[in-house]
Tab-separated table of N, CA, C and O in Angstrom:
chain	number	residue	atom	x	y	z
F	1	MET	N	37.179	30.954	44.205
F	1	MET	CA	38.100	31.771	43.461
F	1	MET	C	37.855	31.613	41.960
F	1	MET	O	37.886	32.587	41.246
F	2	VAL	N	37.637	30.397	41.507
F	2	VAL	CA	37.356	30.151	40.097
F	2	VAL	C	36.050	30.838	39.707
F	2	VAL	O	35.951	31.435	38.639
F	3	ILE	N	35.063	30.777	40.589
F	3	ILE	CA	33.772	31.413	40.312
F	3	ILE	C	33.960	32.926	40.184
F	3	ILE	O	33.394	33.557	39.294
F	4	PHE	N	34.773	33.522	41.050
F	4	PHE	CA	35.037	34.952	41.024
F	4	PHE	C	35.670	35.356	39.686
F	4	PHE	O	35.245	36.316	39.060
F	5	ALA	N	36.667	34.603	39.232
F	5	ALA	CA	37.327	34.893	37.968
F	5	ALA	C	36.351	34.749	36.804
F	5	ALA	O	36.357	35.550	35.866
F	6	PHE	N	35.485	33.739	36.880
F	6	PHE	CA	34.488	33.523	35.844
F	6	PHE	C	33.509	34.691	35.786
F	6	PHE	O	33.145	35.163	34.720
F	7	LEU	N	33.093	35.189	36.948
F	7	LEU	CA	32.175	36.325	36.997
F	7	LEU	C	32.807	37.583	36.395
F	7	LEU	O	32.147	38.341	35.693
F	8	ILE	N	34.087	37.790	36.655
F	8	ILE	CA	34.776	38.942	36.069
F	8	ILE	C	34.823	38.806	34.558
F	8	ILE	O	34.572	39.765	33.832
F	9	LEU	N	35.118	37.619	34.074
F	9	LEU	CA	35.172	37.372	32.637
F	9	LEU	C	33.810	37.619	31.998
F	9	LEU	O	33.711	38.292	30.983
F	10	ILE	N	32.757	37.120	32.606
F	10	ILE	CA	31.403	37.315	32.079
F	10	ILE	C	31.051	38.795	32.079
F	10	ILE	O	30.486	39.312	31.121
F	11	THR	N	31.399	39.503	33.139
F	11	THR	CA	31.100	40.928	33.238
F	11	THR	C	31.803	41.720	32.149
F	11	THR	O	31.193	42.567	31.501
F	12	THR	N	33.079	41.443	31.918
F	12	THR	CA	33.812	42.191	30.897
F	12	THR	C	33.290	41.883	29.503
F	12	THR	O	33.183	42.777	28.667
F	13	VAL	N	32.927	40.646	29.239
F	13	VAL	CA	32.382	40.278	27.935
F	13	VAL	C	31.004	40.890	27.762
F	13	VAL	O	30.664	41.414	26.707
F	14	ALA	N	30.187	40.869	28.821
F	14	ALA	CA	28.839	41.428	28.763
F	14	ALA	C	28.880	42.935	28.520
F	14	ALA	O	28.013	43.489	27.868
F	15	GLU	N	29.907	43.602	29.028
F	15	GLU	CA	30.033	45.047	28.832
F	15	GLU	C	30.621	45.380	27.468
F	15	GLU	O	30.809	46.529	27.136
F	16	GLY	N	30.937	44.374	26.680
F	16	GLY	CA	31.495	44.610	25.362
F	16	GLY	C	33.007	44.714	25.338
F	16	GLY	O	33.592	45.110	24.354
F	17	HIS	N	33.643	44.380	26.441
F	17	HIS	CA	35.102	44.428	26.504
F	17	HIS	C	35.632	43.010	26.590
F	17	HIS	O	35.096	42.190	27.305
F	18	SER	N	36.673	42.770	25.851
F	18	SER	CA	37.313	41.467	25.991
F	18	SER	C	38.497	41.625	26.937
F	18	SER	O	39.058	42.712	27.051
F	19	PRO	N	38.865	40.564	27.627
F	19	PRO	CA	40.012	40.655	28.525
F	19	PRO	C	41.264	41.020	27.733
F	19	PRO	O	41.404	40.612	26.582
F	20	PRO	N	42.155	41.820	28.329
F	20	PRO	CA	43.359	42.211	27.585
F	20	PRO	C	44.223	41.008	27.251
F	20	PRO	O	44.436	40.125	28.069
F	21	THR	N	44.687	40.978	26.014
F	21	THR	CA	45.578	39.908	25.584
F	21	THR	C	46.984	40.203	26.100
F	21	THR	O	47.293	41.347	26.436
F	22	PRO	N	47.838	39.198	26.146
F	22	PRO	CA	49.224	39.453	26.555
F	22	PRO	C	49.901	40.500	25.667
F	22	PRO	O	50.659	41.329	26.141
F	23	GLU	N	49.586	40.465	24.365
F	23	GLU	CA	50.181	41.451	23.455
F	23	GLU	C	49.704	42.860	23.793
F	23	GLU	O	50.481	43.811	23.767
F	24	ALA	N	48.425	43.009	24.130
F	24	ALA	CA	47.897	44.322	24.494
F	24	ALA	C	48.569	44.846	25.762
F	24	ALA	O	48.870	46.036	25.868
F	25	LYS	N	48.811	43.967	26.711
F	25	LYS	CA	49.506	44.365	27.936
F	25	LYS	C	50.934	44.799	27.623
F	25	LYS	O	51.438	45.766	28.186
F	26	GLU	N	51.598	44.093	26.708
F	26	GLU	CA	52.966	44.427	26.326
F	26	GLU	C	53.010	45.776	25.622
F	26	GLU	O	53.888	46.595	25.885
F	27	ILE	N	52.046	46.031	24.753
F	27	ILE	CA	51.989	47.316	24.053
F	27	ILE	C	51.802	48.442	25.064
F	27	ILE	O	52.461	49.479	24.979
F	28	GLU	N	50.948	48.240	26.028
F	28	GLU	CA	50.718	49.250	27.067
F	28	GLU	C	51.994	49.492	27.872
F	28	GLU	O	52.316	50.623	28.215
F	29	ALA	N	52.737	48.429	28.170
F	29	ALA	CA	53.984	48.557	28.931
F	29	ALA	C	55.032	49.343	28.150
F	29	ALA	O	55.890	49.994	28.747
F	30	CYS	N	54.966	49.310	26.832
F	30	CYS	CA	55.943	50.010	25.987
F	30	CYS	C	55.492	51.424	25.639
F	30	CYS	O	56.193	52.122	24.912
F	31	LYS	N	54.348	51.820	26.142
F	31	LYS	CA	53.800	53.136	25.798
F	31	LYS	C	54.838	54.222	26.025
F	31	LYS	O	55.438	54.300	27.085
F	32	GLY	N	55.041	55.030	25.032
F	32	GLY	CA	56.052	56.062	25.127
F	32	GLY	C	57.452	55.491	24.950
F	32	GLY	O	58.426	56.213	24.946
F	33	ILE	N	57.534	54.219	24.797
F	33	ILE	CA	58.704	53.352	24.698
F	33	ILE	C	59.888	53.829	25.533
F	33	ILE	O	60.145	53.280	26.569
F	34	PHE	N	60.600	54.846	25.123
F	34	PHE	CA	61.769	55.289	25.891
F	34	PHE	C	61.681	56.789	26.144
F	34	PHE	O	60.978	57.501	25.428
F	35	SER	N	62.411	57.240	27.130
F	35	SER	CA	62.471	58.682	27.374
F	35	SER	C	63.065	59.346	26.136
F	35	SER	O	63.718	58.699	25.311
F	36	LYS	N	62.834	60.637	26.017
F	36	LYS	CA	63.339	61.371	24.851
F	36	LYS	C	64.863	61.260	24.767
F	36	LYS	O	65.419	61.046	23.688
F	37	LYS	N	65.524	61.376	25.899
F	37	LYS	CA	66.989	61.311	25.940
F	37	LYS	C	67.480	59.940	25.450
F	37	LYS	O	68.332	59.847	24.572
F	38	CYS	N	66.931	58.878	26.013
F	38	CYS	CA	67.403	57.529	25.672
F	38	CYS	C	66.964	57.123	24.272
F	38	CYS	O	67.733	56.491	23.538
F	39	GLY	N	65.760	57.479	23.884
F	39	GLY	CA	65.321	57.203	22.516
F	39	GLY	C	66.263	57.850	21.512
F	39	GLY	O	66.624	57.248	20.505
F	40	GLY	N	66.695	59.071	21.827
F	40	GLY	CA	67.648	59.765	20.964
F	40	GLY	C	68.991	59.058	20.911
F	40	GLY	O	69.593	58.930	19.837
F	41	GLU	N	69.460	58.596	22.062
F	41	GLU	CA	70.736	57.868	22.092
F	41	GLU	C	70.647	56.564	21.311
F	41	GLU	O	71.559	56.218	20.557
F	42	PHE	N	69.543	55.834	21.495
F	42	PHE	CA	69.379	54.572	20.769
F	42	PHE	C	69.306	54.829	19.266
F	42	PHE	O	69.947	54.146	18.473
F	43	PHE	N	68.512	55.831	18.884
F	43	PHE	CA	68.373	56.167	17.465
F	43	PHE	C	69.726	56.552	16.867
F	43	PHE	O	70.100	56.077	15.799
F	44	GLN	N	70.458	57.400	17.555
F	44	GLN	CA	71.773	57.855	17.084
F	44	GLN	C	72.713	56.668	16.883
F	44	GLN	O	73.375	56.563	15.856
F	45	ASN	N	72.760	55.772	17.869
F	45	ASN	CA	73.682	54.639	17.807
F	45	ASN	C	73.304	53.608	16.753
F	45	ASN	O	74.173	53.014	16.124
F	46	ILE	N	72.022	53.393	16.556
F	46	ILE	CA	71.580	52.357	15.611
F	46	ILE	C	71.508	52.894	14.181
F	46	ILE	O	71.988	52.255	13.252
F	47	PHE	N	70.919	54.062	14.006
F	47	PHE	CA	70.594	54.519	12.652
F	47	PHE	C	71.530	55.589	12.091
F	47	PHE	O	71.619	55.732	10.876
F	48	LEU	N	72.198	56.335	12.917
F	48	LEU	CA	73.011	57.440	12.400
F	48	LEU	C	74.507	57.251	12.577
F	48	LEU	O	75.288	58.015	12.030
F	49	ASN	N	74.911	56.269	13.347
F	49	ASN	CA	76.323	56.039	13.618
F	49	ASN	C	76.897	55.107	12.550
F	49	ASN	O	76.576	53.930	12.517
F	50	PRO	N	77.766	55.633	11.666
F	50	PRO	CA	78.308	54.770	10.612
F	50	PRO	C	79.318	53.746	11.139
F	50	PRO	O	79.598	52.756	10.475
F	51	LYS	N	79.832	53.975	12.326
F	51	LYS	CA	80.788	53.038	12.916
F	51	LYS	C	80.042	52.036	13.784
F	51	LYS	O	78.888	52.227	14.113
F	52	ASP	N	80.712	50.989	14.168
F	52	ASP	CA	80.072	49.981	15.010
F	52	ASP	C	80.282	50.229	16.501
F	52	ASP	O	79.869	49.428	17.320
F	53	GLU	N	80.923	51.336	16.849
F	53	GLU	CA	81.131	51.612	18.273
F	53	GLU	C	79.839	52.140	18.887
F	53	GLU	O	79.035	52.797	18.224
F	54	ILE	N	79.641	51.823	20.149
F	54	ILE	CA	78.417	52.207	20.843
F	54	ILE	C	78.765	53.254	21.892
F	54	ILE	O	79.687	53.070	22.686
F	55	ALA	N	78.002	54.336	21.882
F	55	ALA	CA	78.198	55.401	22.861
F	55	ALA	C	76.859	55.673	23.533
F	55	ALA	O	76.039	56.434	23.033
F	56	LEU	N	76.631	54.984	24.657
F	56	LEU	CA	75.388	55.137	25.413
F	56	LEU	C	75.703	55.493	26.860
F	56	LEU	O	76.706	55.045	27.393
F	57	THR	N	74.802	56.228	27.481
F	57	THR	CA	74.952	56.472	28.911
F	57	THR	C	74.460	55.243	29.667
F	57	THR	O	73.601	54.493	29.181
F	58	PHE	N	74.992	55.054	30.846
F	58	PHE	CA	74.584	53.924	31.671
F	58	PHE	C	73.094	54.025	32.015
F	58	PHE	O	72.387	53.019	32.054
F	59	ASP	N	72.604	55.254	32.240
F	59	ASP	CA	71.185	55.443	32.570
F	59	ASP	C	70.262	54.919	31.477
F	59	ASP	O	69.209	54.359	31.761
F	60	CYS	N	70.668	55.078	30.225
F	60	CYS	CA	69.838	54.582	29.125
F	60	CYS	C	69.876	53.056	29.052
F	60	CYS	O	68.877	52.425	28.713
F	61	CYS	N	71.012	52.476	29.405
F	61	CYS	CA	71.062	51.014	29.469
F	61	CYS	C	70.150	50.508	30.583
F	61	CYS	O	69.454	49.506	30.419
F	62	VAL	N	70.133	51.212	31.706
F	62	VAL	CA	69.240	50.839	32.811
F	62	VAL	C	67.796	50.903	32.337
F	62	VAL	O	66.994	50.000	32.604
F	63	GLU	N	67.451	51.954	31.611
F	63	GLU	CA	66.081	52.094	31.110
F	63	GLU	C	65.719	50.938	30.189
F	63	GLU	O	64.629	50.379	30.280
F	64	LEU	N	66.632	50.552	29.311
F	64	LEU	CA	66.365	49.456	28.378
F	64	LEU	C	66.242	48.126	29.114
F	64	LEU	O	65.303	47.371	28.894
F	65	VAL	N	67.173	47.840	30.011
F	65	VAL	CA	67.238	46.519	30.639
F	65	VAL	C	66.213	46.351	31.751
F	65	VAL	O	65.519	45.333	31.802
F	66	THR	N	66.098	47.311	32.629
F	66	THR	CA	65.269	47.101	33.823
F	66	THR	C	63.877	47.706	33.739
F	66	THR	O	62.969	47.236	34.408
F	67	GLU	N	63.712	48.742	32.926
F	67	GLU	CA	62.406	49.405	32.900
F	67	GLU	C	61.531	48.973	31.738
F	67	GLU	O	60.339	48.771	31.905
F	68	LYS	N	62.102	48.839	30.548
F	68	LYS	CA	61.301	48.542	29.363
F	68	LYS	C	61.503	47.127	28.847
F	68	LYS	O	60.552	46.462	28.494
F	69	GLY	N	62.730	46.693	28.754
F	69	GLY	CA	62.996	45.341	28.281
F	69	GLY	C	63.230	45.261	26.785
F	69	GLY	O	62.991	46.215	26.038
F	70	TYR	N	63.701	44.108	26.368
F	70	TYR	CA	64.083	43.913	24.971
F	70	TYR	C	62.885	43.976	24.024
F	70	TYR	O	62.998	44.466	22.905
F	71	SER	N	61.719	43.511	24.462
F	71	SER	CA	60.556	43.539	23.563
F	71	SER	C	60.184	44.976	23.202
F	71	SER	O	59.807	45.249	22.060
F	72	CYS	N	60.326	45.912	24.139
F	72	CYS	CA	60.061	47.319	23.817
F	72	CYS	C	61.142	47.871	22.893
F	72	CYS	O	60.859	48.677	22.008
F	73	HIS	N	62.373	47.429	23.093
F	73	HIS	CA	63.469	47.839	22.212
F	73	HIS	C	63.172	47.379	20.778
F	73	HIS	O	63.340	48.146	19.824
F	74	GLU	N	62.691	46.153	20.637
F	74	GLU	CA	62.331	45.636	19.309
F	74	GLU	C	61.222	46.465	18.677
F	74	GLU	O	61.268	46.759	17.488
F	75	ARG	N	60.221	46.822	19.472
F	75	ARG	CA	59.119	47.645	18.962
F	75	ARG	C	59.626	49.010	18.496
F	75	ARG	O	59.183	49.539	17.486
F	76	PHE	N	60.539	49.581	19.265
F	76	PHE	CA	61.142	50.868	18.930
F	76	PHE	C	61.844	50.780	17.574
F	76	PHE	O	61.610	51.589	16.679
F	77	VAL	N	62.695	49.780	17.409
F	77	VAL	CA	63.470	49.616	16.172
F	77	VAL	C	62.539	49.292	15.005
F	77	VAL	O	62.664	49.874	13.922
F	78	THR	N	61.593	48.396	15.204
F	78	THR	CA	60.656	48.019	14.143
F	78	THR	C	59.843	49.217	13.680
F	78	THR	O	59.626	49.400	12.479
F	79	GLY	N	59.406	50.034	14.635
F	79	GLY	CA	58.637	51.227	14.286
F	79	GLY	C	59.419	52.172	13.393
F	79	GLY	O	58.869	52.772	12.466
F	80	ILE	N	60.699	52.308	13.655
F	80	ILE	CA	61.548	53.181	12.831
F	80	ILE	C	61.825	52.535	11.474
F	80	ILE	O	61.809	53.206	10.447
F	81	LEU	N	62.053	51.221	11.469
F	81	LEU	CA	62.358	50.519	10.214
F	81	LEU	C	61.192	50.543	9.231
F	81	LEU	O	61.391	50.379	8.028
F	82	GLU	N	59.993	50.752	9.728
F	82	GLU	CA	58.822	50.795	8.854
F	82	GLU	C	58.719	52.122	8.112
F	82	GLU	O	57.889	52.282	7.239
F	83	LYS	N	59.574	53.070	8.492
F	83	LYS	CA	59.514	54.404	7.887
F	83	LYS	C	60.701	54.624	6.963
F	83	LYS	O	61.774	54.090	7.147
F	84	SER	N	60.489	55.444	5.978
F	84	SER	CA	61.563	55.836	5.075
F	84	SER	C	62.533	56.712	5.851
F	84	SER	O	62.108	57.401	6.755
F	85	PRO	N	63.777	56.738	5.614
F	85	PRO	CA	64.605	56.085	4.605
F	85	PRO	C	65.177	54.743	5.073
F	85	PRO	O	66.051	54.193	4.412
F	86	PHE	N	64.701	54.234	6.183
F	86	PHE	CA	65.275	53.012	6.752
F	86	PHE	C	64.582	51.743	6.282
F	86	PHE	O	65.108	50.653	6.447
F	87	LYS	N	63.410	51.891	5.687
F	87	LYS	CA	62.630	50.735	5.241
F	87	LYS	C	63.426	49.922	4.226
F	87	LYS	O	64.059	50.469	3.332
F	88	GLY	N	63.418	48.596	4.410
F	88	GLY	CA	64.113	47.703	3.502
F	88	GLY	C	65.587	47.507	3.837
F	88	GLY	O	66.289	46.820	3.113
F	89	LYS	N	66.040	48.127	4.922
F	89	LYS	CA	67.457	48.017	5.288
F	89	LYS	C	67.627	47.326	6.646
F	89	LYS	O	68.555	47.604	7.386
F	90	GLU	N	66.704	46.412	6.929
F	90	GLU	CA	66.747	45.690	8.195
F	90	GLU	C	68.074	44.968	8.398
F	90	GLU	O	68.571	44.873	9.513
F	91	PHE	N	68.646	44.463	7.299
F	91	PHE	CA	69.897	43.713	7.379
F	91	PHE	C	71.046	44.565	7.925
F	91	PHE	O	72.026	44.029	8.434
F	92	ILE	N	70.925	45.874	7.851
F	92	ILE	CA	71.939	46.775	8.404
F	92	ILE	C	71.629	47.108	9.861
F	92	ILE	O	72.507	47.046	10.728
F	93	TYR	N	70.372	47.455	10.128
F	93	TYR	CA	70.024	48.044	11.420
F	93	TYR	C	69.640	47.045	12.508
F	93	TYR	O	69.872	47.307	13.681
F	94	VAL	N	69.059	45.925	12.144
F	94	VAL	CA	68.697	44.938	13.170
F	94	VAL	C	69.939	44.400	13.892
F	94	VAL	O	69.956	44.359	15.129
F	95	PRO	N	71.010	44.012	13.173
F	95	PRO	CA	72.212	43.571	13.904
F	95	PRO	C	72.787	44.655	14.820
F	95	PRO	O	73.248	44.367	15.922
F	96	LYS	N	72.728	45.915	14.372
F	96	LYS	CA	73.216	47.010	15.215
F	96	LYS	C	72.357	47.153	16.472
F	96	LYS	O	72.868	47.413	17.563
F	97	SER	N	71.050	46.980	16.322
F	97	SER	CA	70.167	47.103	17.492
F	97	SER	C	70.394	45.950	18.465
F	97	SER	O	70.331	46.137	19.681
F	98	ILE	N	70.676	44.777	17.944
F	98	ILE	CA	70.964	43.623	18.812
F	98	ILE	C	72.279	43.842	19.554
F	98	ILE	O	72.360	43.591	20.765
F	99	ARG	N	73.292	44.353	18.867
F	99	ARG	CA	74.567	44.663	19.535
F	99	ARG	C	74.377	45.692	20.637
F	99	ARG	O	74.958	45.587	21.714
F	100	LEU	N	73.544	46.698	20.373
F	100	LEU	CA	73.274	47.717	21.376
F	100	LEU	C	72.610	47.098	22.606
F	100	LEU	O	72.987	47.393	23.744
F	101	ALA	N	71.644	46.223	22.392
F	101	ALA	CA	70.969	45.572	23.518
F	101	ALA	C	71.948	44.707	24.308
F	101	ALA	O	71.958	44.744	25.546
F	102	TYR	N	72.779	43.934	23.610
F	102	TYR	CA	73.798	43.129	24.298
F	102	TYR	C	74.742	44.012	25.097
F	102	TYR	O	75.114	43.690	26.225
F	103	TYR	N	75.147	45.128	24.511
F	103	TYR	CA	76.026	46.076	25.193
F	103	TYR	C	75.395	46.499	26.525
F	103	TYR	O	76.063	46.520	27.566
F	104	CYS	N	74.110	46.826	26.488
F	104	CYS	CA	73.427	47.264	27.711
F	104	CYS	C	73.310	46.132	28.729
F	104	CYS	O	73.545	46.336	29.918
F	105	TYR	N	72.946	44.952	28.273
F	105	TYR	CA	72.826	43.829	29.209
F	105	TYR	C	74.163	43.514	29.864
F	105	TYR	O	74.233	43.301	31.072
F	106	PHE	N	75.239	43.523	29.090
F	106	PHE	CA	76.561	43.262	29.663
F	106	PHE	C	77.037	44.399	30.555
F	106	PHE	O	77.680	44.173	31.570
F	107	SER	N	76.698	45.631	30.184
F	107	SER	CA	77.056	46.776	31.030
F	107	SER	C	76.392	46.667	32.394
F	107	SER	O	77.016	46.969	33.424
F	108	MET	N	75.144	46.244	32.412
F	108	MET	CA	74.410	46.087	33.670
F	108	MET	C	75.045	44.964	34.508
F	108	MET	O	75.171	45.070	35.723
F	109	PHE	N	75.415	43.894	33.843
F	109	PHE	CA	75.959	42.733	34.544
F	109	PHE	C	77.322	43.032	35.158
F	109	PHE	O	77.608	42.614	36.265
F	110	TYR	N	78.140	43.780	34.438
F	110	TYR	CA	79.504	44.035	34.900
F	110	TYR	C	79.679	45.384	35.581
F	110	TYR	O	80.784	45.754	35.933
F	111	HIS	N	78.628	46.122	35.771
F	111	HIS	CA	78.742	47.443	36.404
F	111	HIS	C	78.861	47.320	37.906
F	111	HIS	O	78.358	46.560	38.593
């Protein structure tokens, strides 16, 4: 078994490909990050909602918790924070995104 794994590694390196890193696998798993509907709900709640109340559908919480996970949620928020007009305002939006994620995790647990 060890020899088989070694041969695969040699083959991929010889072909000019390196084995996928854990980060590369995570990026691939987040591809498209969220559905259009849920991405819109997350964006609305984090970046456009001046109040701290959260209005999400249960289906979008399911998508965040069971399908994509928190690391994809972080990538989603970080990607938006890198763009104007949100750049430099992490202190406002990161806590809101964390509250949204907690809301979804608790909704799943108590549903």
